[in-house]
């Protein structure tokens, strides 16, 4: 609403005064009597009418001023809100940039600090969560000097360890990154981040755990799993890729749900492969997959496609759709 200029106020005041004078003249002329009381009543009536017109104008002016103040307050509030949002986005960007820079530091404790800074940022800012998951996955895709075998679980206890030549500090950072993924992908965890997708193509993953999790899109193609893998009871909402993946030890997918199916073509299972009670509407493809140890598919209720697959131990394939 435009501001009322003072010249218009002055013009209105002159008009009100003129109307008052005209009414005074008319009332005096119409009275036709020179009596003082009559003239006084005419003057009162004229000035009363003029005062009424002035009051109407004053009321309108006050209303206009109030409306102008309300609009100014609304605009000030809007600007303050935009400024606050810009400041918050700038703060988030600065924290994100600093945390990512820490991941590039040559000291493992600093890299760990960067991981946990990103995790806190995602916990407080849901819109940033997929970006932070992408950063964690990108970090795990970076090459490093891995151990020859897993460091925990039954296999690690039963076998003598010969892992003196791996990058131990970097492994601790990677195990922390894997743990953060597991925490925020577990549907029963208080810190669950729904709707996340992960891209771990060609990543080297050690003692990987993703049981009880829920993922939209997952791609582990050409990844290398060192040590045992546990993805028990995990739900993959869209088609999942394990194309050319290497599992060096136990791979446990019992009770997992591959909603749109999964590809394990050209994968290699060097340890026991468990797919008991798995479910899938899109079927499981194991074209040219190599099973170097026992493979378990009991009580699974979907189609398996083993074209060109090789088995060290002939599996029991109960489902009639298996071929």
Coordinates of C-alpha atoms in Angstrom, one line a residue:
X1 CA 0.0 0.0 0.0
X2 CA 1.5 3.4 -1.0
X3 CA 2.2 6.0 1.7
X4 CA -0.2 8.9 1.8
X5 CA 1.6 12.1 0.9
X6 CA 1.3 15.2 3.1
X7 CA 0.0 17.3 0.3
X8 CA -3.0 15.1 0.0
X9 CA -3.6 15.4 3.7
X10 CA -3.5 19.2 3.4
X11 CA -5.9 19.2 0.4
X12 CA -8.3 17.1 2.4
X13 CA -8.1 19.5 5.4
X14 CA -8.9 22.4 3.1
X15 CA -11.8 20.5 1.6
X16 CA -13.2 19.8 5.1
X17 CA -12.8 23.4 6.1
X18 CA -14.5 24.6 2.9
X19 CA -17.4 22.2 3.5
X20 CA -17.7 23.4 7.0
X21 CA -17.8 27.1 5.9
X22 CA -20.3 26.3 3.2
X23 CA -22.6 24.5 5.6
X24 CA -22.3 27.4 8.1
X25 CA -23.3 29.9 5.4
X26 CA -26.2 27.8 4.2
X27 CA -27.5 27.2 7.8
X28 CA -27.3 30.9 8.5
X29 CA -29.0 31.8 5.2
X30 CA -31.7 29.2 5.7
X31 CA -32.5 30.2 9.2
X32 CA -33.8 33.6 8.0
X33 CA -33.7 34.9 11.6
X34 CA -31.1 37.2 13.2
X35 CA -31.7 35.7 16.7
X36 CA -28.5 34.8 18.5
X37 CA -29.7 31.3 19.6
X38 CA -30.7 30.4 16.1
X39 CA -27.4 31.5 14.7
X40 CA -25.5 29.7 17.5
X41 CA -27.4 26.5 16.6
X42 CA -26.5 26.9 12.9
X43 CA -22.9 27.4 13.8
X44 CA -22.9 24.3 16.0
X45 CA -24.6 22.3 13.3
X46 CA -22.2 23.4 10.6
X47 CA -19.1 22.7 12.8
X48 CA -20.6 19.4 14.0
X49 CA -21.0 18.3 10.3
X50 CA -17.4 19.5 9.6
X51 CA -16.1 17.7 12.6
X52 CA -17.9 14.5 11.6
X53 CA -16.3 14.7 8.1
X54 CA -12.9 15.3 9.7
X55 CA -13.5 12.4 12.0
X56 CA -14.3 10.1 9.1
X57 CA -11.1 11.2 7.4
X58 CA -9.1 10.7 10.6
X59 CA -10.5 7.2 11.0
X60 CA -9.7 6.3 7.4
X61 CA -6.2 7.7 7.8
X62 CA -5.6 5.7 11.0
X63 CA -6.8 2.6 9.3
X64 CA -4.5 3.2 6.4
X65 CA -1.6 3.8 8.7
X66 CA -2.3 0.6 10.6
X67 CA -2.5 -1.4 7.4
X68 CA 0.8 0.2 6.2
X69 CA 2.4 -0.8 9.6
X70 CA 1.1 -4.4 9.2
X71 CA 2.5 -4.7 5.7
X72 CA 5.9 -3.3 6.9
X73 CA 5.9 -5.8 9.8
X74 CA 5.0 -8.7 7.5
X75 CA 7.8 -7.7 5.0
X76 CA 10.3 -7.3 7.9
X77 CA 9.3 -10.8 9.2
X78 CA 9.7 -12.3 5.7
X79 CA 13.1 -10.7 5.2
X80 CA 14.2 -11.9 8.6
X81 CA 13.0 -15.4 7.8
X82 CA 14.8 -15.5 4.5
X83 CA 18.0 -14.1 6.2
X84 CA 17.8 -16.7 8.9
X85 CA 17.3 -19.5 6.4
X86 CA 20.2 -18.2 4.3
X87 CA 22.4 -18.1 7.4
X88 CA 21.4 -21.7 8.4
X89 CA 22.1 -23.0 4.9
X90 CA 25.5 -21.2 4.9
X91 CA 26.3 -22.7 8.3
X92 CA 25.4 -26.2 7.1
X93 CA 27.5 -25.7 4.0
X94 CA 30.5 -24.6 6.0
X95 CA 30.1 -27.6 8.4
X96 CA 29.8 -30.0 5.5
X97 CA 32.8 -28.5 3.7
X98 CA 35.0 -28.6 6.8
X99 CA 34.0 -32.3 7.5
X100 CA 34.8 -33.3 4.0
X101 CA 38.1 -31.6 4.2
X102 CA 38.8 -33.6 7.3
X103 CA 38.2 -36.8 5.4
X104 CA 41.2 -35.9 3.2
X105 CA 43.6 -35.4 6.1
X106 CA 46.6 -37.7 6.4
X107 CA 45.9 -38.4 10.1
X108 CA 43.3 -41.2 10.9
X109 CA 41.9 -39.4 14.0
X110 CA 41.1 -36.3 12.0
X111 CA 39.4 -38.4 9.3
X112 CA 37.4 -40.1 12.1
X113 CA 36.4 -36.7 13.3
X114 CA 35.2 -35.8 9.8
X115 CA 33.0 -38.9 9.7
X116 CA 31.3 -38.1 12.9
X117 CA 30.9 -34.5 12.0
X118 CA 29.1 -35.5 8.9
X119 CA 26.9 -38.0 10.8
X120 CA 25.9 -35.2 13.3
X121 CA 25.1 -32.9 10.4
X122 CA 22.9 -35.5 8.8
X123 CA 21.1 -36.3 12.0
X124 CA 20.2 -32.6 12.5
X125 CA 19.4 -31.9 8.8
X126 CA 17.3 -34.6 7.1
X127 CA 17.6 -33.0 3.6
X128 CA 21.4 -33.6 3.8
X129 CA 21.2 -37.3 4.7
X130 CA 21.4 -38.8 1.2
X131 CA 24.3 -36.5 0.4
X132 CA 26.1 -37.6 3.5
X133 CA 25.5 -41.3 2.7
X134 CA 26.9 -40.7 -0.7
X135 CA 30.1 -39.2 0.9
X136 CA 30.4 -42.2 3.2
X137 CA 30.1 -44.6 0.2
X138 CA 32.5 -42.6 -1.9
X139 CA 35.1 -42.8 1.0
X140 CA 34.6 -46.6 1.1
X141 CA 35.2 -46.8 -2.6
X142 CA 38.6 -45.3 -2.3
X143 CA 41.4 -47.9 -2.5
X144 CA 43.5 -48.8 0.5
X145 CA 45.8 -51.6 1.7
X146 CA 43.3 -54.1 3.1
X147 CA 43.9 -57.1 5.4
X148 CA 44.1 -60.5 3.8
X149 CA 41.1 -61.7 5.8
X150 CA 38.5 -60.6 8.3
X151 CA 39.4 -59.5 11.8
X152 CA 36.3 -60.5 13.7
X153 CA 33.7 -63.3 13.8
X154 CA 34.2 -67.0 14.1
X155 CA 36.4 -67.3 11.0
X156 CA 38.8 -64.7 12.4
X157 CA 39.0 -66.6 15.8
X158 CA 39.6 -70.0 14.2
X159 CA 42.3 -69.0 11.7
X160 CA 45.7 -67.6 12.6
X161 CA 46.0 -64.0 11.5
X162 CA 48.6 -62.8 9.1
X163 CA 47.5 -59.2 8.6
X164 CA 50.6 -57.3 9.7
X165 CA 51.0 -55.6 6.3
X166 CA 47.6 -53.8 6.1
X167 CA 46.8 -50.1 6.9
X168 CA 45.4 -50.5 10.4
X169 CA 44.6 -46.8 11.1
X170 CA 42.8 -46.5 7.8
X171 CA 40.9 -49.7 8.5
X172 CA 39.6 -48.3 11.7
X173 CA 38.2 -45.3 9.8
X174 CA 36.6 -47.5 7.3
X175 CA 35.0 -49.7 10.0
X176 CA 33.6 -46.6 11.5
X177 CA 32.1 -45.5 8.2
X178 CA 30.6 -49.0 7.7
X179 CA 29.1 -48.8 11.2
X180 CA 27.6 -45.4 10.6
X181 CA 25.9 -46.8 7.4
X182 CA 24.6 -49.7 9.4
X183 CA 23.2 -47.6 12.2
X184 CA 21.3 -45.2 9.9
X185 CA 20.0 -47.9 7.6
X186 CA 18.6 -50.2 10.4
X187 CA 14.8 -49.7 10.4
X188 CA 14.5 -50.5 14.1
X189 CA 17.3 -48.1 15.2
X190 CA 16.3 -44.7 16.7
X191 CA 18.6 -43.0 14.3
X192 CA 17.1 -44.7 11.2
X193 CA 17.3 -42.6 8.0
X194 CA 14.5 -43.8 5.6
X195 CA 14.7 -43.7 1.9
X196 CA 18.5 -44.0 1.5
X197 CA 20.4 -45.5 -1.4
X198 CA 24.0 -46.8 -1.4
X199 CA 26.6 -47.1 -4.1
X200 CA 29.5 -49.3 -3.1
X201 CA 30.6 -50.4 -6.6
X202 CA 34.3 -51.6 -6.5
X203 CA 34.6 -50.8 -2.8
X204 CA 36.7 -53.0 -0.5
X205 CA 34.6 -53.8 2.6
X206 CA 35.9 -55.5 5.7
X207 CA 33.7 -57.5 8.1
X208 CA 30.7 -55.8 6.5
X209 CA 27.4 -55.8 8.5
X210 CA 24.1 -54.6 7.1
X211 CA 21.6 -56.9 8.8
X212 CA 18.1 -55.7 9.6
X213 CA 18.5 -52.7 7.3
X214 CA 16.2 -51.1 4.7
X215 CA 17.7 -49.7 1.5
X216 CA 16.1 -48.3 -1.7
X217 CA 18.8 -48.8 -4.3
X218 CA 22.0 -50.8 -3.5
X219 CA 24.9 -51.5 -5.9
X220 CA 27.8 -53.7 -4.8
X221 CA 29.0 -54.6 -8.3
X222 CA 32.7 -55.6 -8.5
X223 CA 33.0 -54.9 -4.7
X224 CA 35.3 -57.1 -2.6
X225 CA 34.1 -58.3 0.8
X226 CA 37.0 -59.2 3.1
X227 CA 35.9 -61.3 6.0
X228 CA 32.3 -62.4 6.7
X229 CA 29.3 -60.5 5.3
X230 CA 26.0 -60.3 7.2
X231 CA 23.0 -58.9 5.4
X232 CA 20.4 -61.0 7.3
X233 CA 16.8 -59.8 7.2
X234 CA 17.6 -56.8 5.0
X235 CA 15.1 -55.3 2.6
X236 CA 16.2 -54.0 -0.8
X237 CA 13.3 -52.0 -2.3
X238 CA 14.7 -51.9 -5.9
X239 CA 16.8 -54.2 -8.1
X240 CA 20.1 -54.9 -6.3
X241 CA 23.5 -55.4 -8.0
X242 CA 26.2 -57.8 -6.9
X243 CA 27.6 -58.2 -10.4
X244 CA 31.2 -59.6 -10.3
X245 CA 31.4 -59.2 -6.5
X246 CA 33.9 -61.3 -4.6
X247 CA 33.0 -62.7 -1.2
X248 CA 36.2 -64.1 0.6
X249 CA 34.4 -65.7 3.5
X250 CA 30.9 -66.4 4.8
X251 CA 28.1 -64.4 3.0
X252 CA 24.9 -64.6 4.9
X253 CA 21.7 -63.2 3.2
X254 CA 19.2 -65.3 5.2
X255 CA 15.7 -63.9 5.3
X256 CA 16.6 -60.9 3.2
X257 CA 14.0 -59.5 0.8
X258 CA 15.1 -58.5 -2.7
X259 CA 11.8 -56.8 -3.8
X260 CA 12.6 -56.4 -7.5
X261 CA 15.3 -59.0 -7.7
X262 CA 19.1 -59.2 -7.5
X263 CA 22.0 -59.9 -9.8
X264 CA 24.9 -62.0 -8.6
X265 CA 26.1 -62.8 -12.1
X266 CA 29.9 -63.5 -12.3
X267 CA 30.2 -63.2 -8.6
X268 CA 32.5 -65.5 -6.6
X269 CA 31.7 -67.0 -3.2
X270 CA 34.9 -68.3 -1.6
X271 CA 33.1 -69.2 1.7
X272 CA 29.7 -70.5 2.6
X273 CA 26.8 -68.6 0.8
X274 CA 23.5 -68.5 2.7
X275 CA 20.3 -67.5 1.0
X276 CA 17.8 -69.4 3.3
X277 CA 14.3 -68.1 3.4
X278 CA 15.0 -65.2 1.1
X279 CA 12.1 -63.6 -0.8
X280 CA 12.0 -61.8 -4.2
X281 CA 9.4 -60.8 -6.7
X282 CA 12.0 -60.3 -9.4
X283 CA 14.0 -63.5 -9.0
X284 CA 17.7 -64.0 -8.3
X285 CA 20.2 -64.2 -11.1
X286 CA 23.4 -66.2 -10.6
X287 CA 24.7 -66.4 -14.2
X288 CA 28.2 -67.8 -14.3
X289 CA 28.5 -67.4 -10.5
X290 CA 31.2 -69.5 -8.8
X291 CA 30.3 -71.2 -5.4
X292 CA 33.6 -72.5 -4.1
X293 CA 32.0 -73.7 -0.8
X294 CA 28.6 -74.8 0.4
X295 CA 25.6 -72.8 -0.9
X296 CA 22.3 -72.9 1.1
X297 CA 19.0 -72.0 -0.5
X298 CA 16.5 -73.8 1.7
X299 CA 12.9 -72.5 2.1
X300 CA 13.4 -69.7 -0.3
X301 CA 10.2 -68.8 -2.2
X302 CA 11.3 -67.3 -5.5
X303 CA 12.9 -68.2 -8.8
X304 CA 16.7 -68.8 -9.0
X305 CA 18.5 -68.6 -12.3
X306 CA 21.8 -70.5 -12.2
X307 CA 22.7 -70.4 -15.9
X308 CA 26.5 -71.2 -16.2
X309 CA 27.0 -71.3 -12.4
X310 CA 29.5 -73.7 -10.8
X311 CA 29.2 -75.4 -7.4
X312 CA 31.9 -77.1 -5.4
X313 CA 29.1 -78.7 -3.3
X314 CA 25.8 -79.6 -5.1
X315 CA 23.1 -77.5 -3.4
X316 CA 19.6 -78.5 -2.5
X317 CA 17.3 -76.3 -4.6
X318 CA 13.8 -76.8 -3.3
X319 CA 11.8 -74.3 -5.4
X320 CA 10.2 -75.6 -8.6
X321 CA 11.0 -72.3 -10.4
X322 CA 14.7 -72.9 -10.0
X323 CA 16.5 -73.5 -13.2

